[in-house]
PDB file of C-alpha atoms in Angstrom:
ATOM      1  CA  UNK A   1       0.000   0.000   0.000  1.00  0.00           C
ATOM      2  CA  UNK A   2       1.401   3.355  -1.033  1.00  0.00           C
ATOM      3  CA  UNK A   3       1.590   5.967   1.711  1.00  0.00           C
ATOM      4  CA  UNK A   4       1.356   9.700   1.289  1.00  0.00           C
ATOM      5  CA  UNK A   5       5.135  10.057   1.635  1.00  0.00           C
ATOM      6  CA  UNK A   6       5.631   7.421  -1.079  1.00  0.00           C
ATOM      7  CA  UNK A   7       3.335   9.363  -3.390  1.00  0.00           C
ATOM      8  CA  UNK A   8       5.078  12.638  -2.572  1.00  0.00           C
ATOM      9  CA  UNK A   9       8.455  11.054  -3.242  1.00  0.00           C
ATOM     10  CA  UNK A  10       7.274   9.654  -6.584  1.00  0.00           C
ATOM     11  CA  UNK A  11       5.927  13.100  -7.505  1.00  0.00           C
ATOM     12  CA  UNK A  12       9.270  14.650  -6.575  1.00  0.00           C
ATOM     13  CA  UNK A  13      11.198  12.128  -8.681  1.00  0.00           C
ATOM     14  CA  UNK A  14       8.869  12.794 -11.593  1.00  0.00           C
ATOM     15  CA  UNK A  15       9.377  16.574 -11.294  1.00  0.00           C
ATOM     16  CA  UNK A  16      13.177  16.120 -11.166  1.00  0.00           C
ATOM     17  CA  UNK A  17      13.053  13.911 -14.268  1.00  0.00           C
ATOM     18  CA  UNK A  18      10.944  16.505 -16.098  1.00  0.00           C
ATOM     19  CA  UNK A  19      13.336  19.285 -15.048  1.00  0.00           C
ATOM     20  CA  UNK A  20      16.316  17.278 -16.262  1.00  0.00           C
ATOM     21  CA  UNK A  21      14.554  16.538 -19.531  1.00  0.00           C
ATOM     22  CA  UNK A  22      13.902  20.238 -20.069  1.00  0.00           C
ATOM     23  CA  UNK A  23      17.539  21.132 -19.353  1.00  0.00           C
ATOM     24  CA  UNK A  24      18.798  18.462 -21.718  1.00  0.00           C
ATOM     25  CA  UNK A  25      16.341  19.443 -24.468  1.00  0.00           C
ATOM     26  CA  UNK A  26      17.516  23.065 -24.170  1.00  0.00           C
ATOM     27  CA  UNK A  27      21.159  21.928 -24.379  1.00  0.00           C
ATOM     28  CA  UNK A  28      21.873  23.284 -20.903  1.00  0.00           C
ATOM     29  CA  UNK A  29      24.221  20.389 -20.238  1.00  0.00           C
ATOM     30  CA  UNK A  30      26.201  21.857 -17.343  1.00  0.00           C
ATOM     31  CA  UNK A  31      22.990  22.602 -15.440  1.00  0.00           C
ATOM     32  CA  UNK A  32      21.725  19.154 -16.365  1.00  0.00           C
ATOM     33  CA  UNK A  33      24.832  17.494 -14.913  1.00  0.00           C
ATOM     34  CA  UNK A  34      24.655  19.613 -11.773  1.00  0.00           C
ATOM     35  CA  UNK A  35      21.189  18.203 -11.097  1.00  0.00           C
ATOM     36  CA  UNK A  36      22.780  14.813 -10.298  1.00  0.00           C
ATOM     37  CA  UNK A  37      24.510  13.547  -7.186  1.00  0.00           C
ATOM     38  CA  UNK A  38      28.291  13.941  -7.382  1.00  0.00           C
ATOM     39  CA  UNK A  39      28.939  10.240  -7.991  1.00  0.00           C
ATOM     40  CA  UNK A  40      26.490  10.213 -10.928  1.00  0.00           C
ATOM     41  CA  UNK A  41      27.912  13.188 -12.851  1.00  0.00           C
ATOM     42  CA  UNK A  42      30.649  11.318 -14.738  1.00  0.00           C
ATOM     43  CA  UNK A  43      28.461   8.353 -15.764  1.00  0.00           C
ATOM     44  CA  UNK A  44      25.814  10.812 -16.945  1.00  0.00           C
ATOM     45  CA  UNK A  45      28.411  12.839 -18.858  1.00  0.00           C
ATOM     46  CA  UNK A  46      29.399   9.620 -20.629  1.00  0.00           C
ATOM     47  CA  UNK A  47      25.766   9.122 -21.629  1.00  0.00           C
ATOM     48  CA  UNK A  48      25.302  12.580 -23.155  1.00  0.00           C
ATOM     49  CA  UNK A  49      28.630  13.962 -24.398  1.00  0.00           C
ATOM     50  CA  UNK A  50      27.993  12.833 -27.990  1.00  0.00           C
ATOM     51  CA  UNK A  51      25.000  15.196 -28.075  1.00  0.00           C
ATOM     52  CA  UNK A  52      27.205  18.270 -27.612  1.00  0.00           C
ATOM     53  CA  UNK A  53      27.327  20.342 -30.776  1.00  0.00           C
ATOM     54  CA  UNK A  54      29.258  23.103 -29.019  1.00  0.00           C
ATOM     55  CA  UNK A  55      32.869  22.030 -28.401  1.00  0.00           C
ATOM     56  CA  UNK A  56      33.318  24.509 -25.555  1.00  0.00           C
ATOM     57  CA  UNK A  57      30.325  22.920 -23.808  1.00  0.00           C
ATOM     58  CA  UNK A  58      32.042  19.524 -24.071  1.00  0.00           C
ATOM     59  CA  UNK A  59      35.175  20.835 -22.336  1.00  0.00           C
ATOM     60  CA  UNK A  60      33.172  22.756 -19.730  1.00  0.00           C
ATOM     61  CA  UNK A  61      31.165  19.658 -18.837  1.00  0.00           C
ATOM     62  CA  UNK A  62      34.212  17.374 -18.845  1.00  0.00           C
ATOM     63  CA  UNK A  63      35.857  19.754 -16.395  1.00  0.00           C
ATOM     64  CA  UNK A  64      32.727  19.640 -14.261  1.00  0.00           C
ATOM     65  CA  UNK A  65      32.716  15.838 -14.257  1.00  0.00           C
ATOM     66  CA  UNK A  66      36.433  15.697 -13.439  1.00  0.00           C
ATOM     67  CA  UNK A  67      36.382  18.240 -10.612  1.00  0.00           C
ATOM     68  CA  UNK A  68      32.985  17.423  -9.103  1.00  0.00           C
ATOM     69  CA  UNK A  69      34.430  15.147  -6.444  1.00  0.00           C
ATOM     70  CA  UNK A  70      37.276  12.834  -5.726  1.00  0.00           C
ATOM     71  CA  UNK A  71      37.046  10.144  -8.351  1.00  0.00           C
ATOM     72  CA  UNK A  72      38.830   6.859  -8.712  1.00  0.00           C
ATOM     73  CA  UNK A  73      40.148   7.025 -12.223  1.00  0.00           C
ATOM     74  CA  UNK A  74      42.095   3.787 -12.278  1.00  0.00           C
ATOM     75  CA  UNK A  75      39.238   1.561 -13.428  1.00  0.00           C
ATOM     76  CA  UNK A  76      38.195   4.024 -16.145  1.00  0.00           C
ATOM     77  CA  UNK A  77      41.558   5.513 -16.995  1.00  0.00           C
ATOM     78  CA  UNK A  78      41.374   4.638 -20.696  1.00  0.00           C
ATOM     79  CA  UNK A  79      37.990   6.313 -20.957  1.00  0.00           C
ATOM     80  CA  UNK A  80      39.180   9.448 -19.131  1.00  0.00           C
ATOM     81  CA  UNK A  81      42.266   9.658 -21.336  1.00  0.00           C
ATOM     82  CA  UNK A  82      40.176   9.210 -24.482  1.00  0.00           C
ATOM     83  CA  UNK A  83      37.875  12.027 -23.341  1.00  0.00           C
ATOM     84  CA  UNK A  84      40.868  14.271 -22.536  1.00  0.00           C
ATOM     85  CA  UNK A  85      42.446  13.486 -25.921  1.00  0.00           C
ATOM     86  CA  UNK A  86      39.335  14.487 -27.856  1.00  0.00           C
ATOM     87  CA  UNK A  87      40.030  16.339 -31.106  1.00  0.00           C
ATOM     88  CA  UNK A  88      37.268  18.813 -30.296  1.00  0.00           C
ATOM     89  CA  UNK A  89      38.194  22.482 -30.535  1.00  0.00           C
ATOM     90  CA  UNK A  90      38.159  24.930 -27.623  1.00  0.00           C
ATOM     91  CA  UNK A  91      40.225  22.700 -25.315  1.00  0.00           C
ATOM     92  CA  UNK A  92      41.296  25.823 -23.415  1.00  0.00           C
ATOM     93  CA  UNK A  93      37.794  25.981 -21.904  1.00  0.00           C
ATOM     94  CA  UNK A  94      38.690  22.959 -19.746  1.00  0.00           C
ATOM     95  CA  UNK A  95      41.351  25.027 -18.023  1.00  0.00           C
ATOM     96  CA  UNK A  96      39.573  28.388 -17.876  1.00  0.00           C
ATOM     97  CA  UNK A  97      40.147  29.997 -14.529  1.00  0.00           C
ATOM     98  CA  UNK A  98      37.822  32.132 -12.495  1.00  0.00           C
ATOM     99  CA  UNK A  99      39.103  35.297 -10.839  1.00  0.00           C
ATOM    100  CA  UNK A 100      40.195  33.516  -7.654  1.00  0.00           C
ATOM    101  CA  UNK A 101      41.989  30.798  -9.616  1.00  0.00           C
ATOM    102  CA  UNK A 102      43.775  33.407 -11.745  1.00  0.00           C
ATOM    103  CA  UNK A 103      45.008  35.209  -8.622  1.00  0.00           C
ATOM    104  CA  UNK A 104      46.250  31.926  -7.131  1.00  0.00           C
ATOM    105  CA  UNK A 105      47.946  30.978 -10.393  1.00  0.00           C
ATOM    106  CA  UNK A 106      49.615  34.402 -10.683  1.00  0.00           C
ATOM    107  CA  UNK A 107      51.018  34.042  -7.162  1.00  0.00           C
ATOM    108  CA  UNK A 108      52.789  30.753  -7.934  1.00  0.00           C
ATOM    109  CA  UNK A 109      56.578  30.807  -8.171  1.00  0.00           C
ATOM    110  CA  UNK A 110      58.361  30.226 -11.492  1.00  0.00           C
ATOM    111  CA  UNK A 111      59.180  26.663 -10.400  1.00  0.00           C
ATOM    112  CA  UNK A 112      57.165  24.518  -8.045  1.00  0.00           C
ATOM    113  CA  UNK A 113      57.245  21.095  -6.509  1.00  0.00           C
ATOM    114  CA  UNK A 114      54.363  18.786  -7.346  1.00  0.00           C
ATOM    115  CA  UNK A 115      53.491  15.676  -5.324  1.00  0.00           C
ATOM    116  CA  UNK A 116      51.822  12.365  -6.131  1.00  0.00           C
ATOM    117  CA  UNK A 117      50.469  10.127  -3.438  1.00  0.00           C
ATOM    118  CA  UNK A 118      50.078   6.413  -4.063  1.00  0.00           C
ATOM    119  CA  UNK A 119      50.698   3.066  -2.449  1.00  0.00           C
ATOM    120  CA  UNK A 120      53.325   0.742  -3.827  1.00  0.00           C
ATOM    121  CA  UNK A 121      51.760  -1.238  -6.632  1.00  0.00           C
ATOM    122  CA  UNK A 122      48.627   0.909  -6.729  1.00  0.00           C
ATOM    123  CA  UNK A 123      47.808   4.257  -8.299  1.00  0.00           C
ATOM    124  CA  UNK A 124      51.202   4.910  -9.840  1.00  0.00           C
ATOM    125  CA  UNK A 125      49.621   5.600 -13.193  1.00  0.00           C
ATOM    126  CA  UNK A 126      46.991   8.026 -11.888  1.00  0.00           C
ATOM    127  CA  UNK A 127      46.395  11.388 -13.482  1.00  0.00           C
ATOM    128  CA  UNK A 128      46.058  13.694 -10.479  1.00  0.00           C
ATOM    129  CA  UNK A 129      48.691  15.662  -8.584  1.00  0.00           C
ATOM    130  CA  UNK A 130      48.868  18.103  -5.689  1.00  0.00           C
ATOM    131  CA  UNK A 131      50.997  21.043  -4.616  1.00  0.00           C
ATOM    132  CA  UNK A 132      50.569  19.850  -1.031  1.00  0.00           C
ATOM    133  CA  UNK A 133      52.784  17.114   0.362  1.00  0.00           C
ATOM    134  CA  UNK A 134      50.209  16.508   3.100  1.00  0.00           C
ATOM    135  CA  UNK A 135      47.486  15.866   0.517  1.00  0.00           C
ATOM    136  CA  UNK A 136      49.740  13.453  -1.351  1.00  0.00           C
ATOM    137  CA  UNK A 137      50.591  11.614   1.889  1.00  0.00           C
ATOM    138  CA  UNK A 138      46.875  11.375   2.707  1.00  0.00           C
ATOM    139  CA  UNK A 139      46.193   9.747  -0.673  1.00  0.00           C
ATOM    140  CA  UNK A 140      49.104   7.361  -0.200  1.00  0.00           C
ATOM    141  CA  UNK A 141      47.846   6.201   3.197  1.00  0.00           C
ATOM    142  CA  UNK A 142      44.140   5.818   2.552  1.00  0.00           C
TER     143      UNK A 142
END
């Protein structure tokens, strides 16, 4: 027997699905991806990226999927690399910086030390780095 809260939840899910459908139909892909839980953004990107007619939108959404949360790339590394190696134009959009990022970037020294954190036999071929030794150590020990 369906309770009122079950009905309300089903109505909510239906409204979310309609909202997502509208965003996708209007080619508002970044907003569409942001309507998902963090762990669902990359799988959803993989479902829709072939629809992108605007190359800058592809790079913007790939950046969103990559930076949305900590992701474990190892099991999908080939896919990530294929997406990063896309021949689409406007690749610079992936690395566009906001004002705060530009200020941080401008304050970096000419040379810097970059760290990788991994456990022996695991993660050595990852594609993420950090300027913080502490962050790298955390990744190595988890």
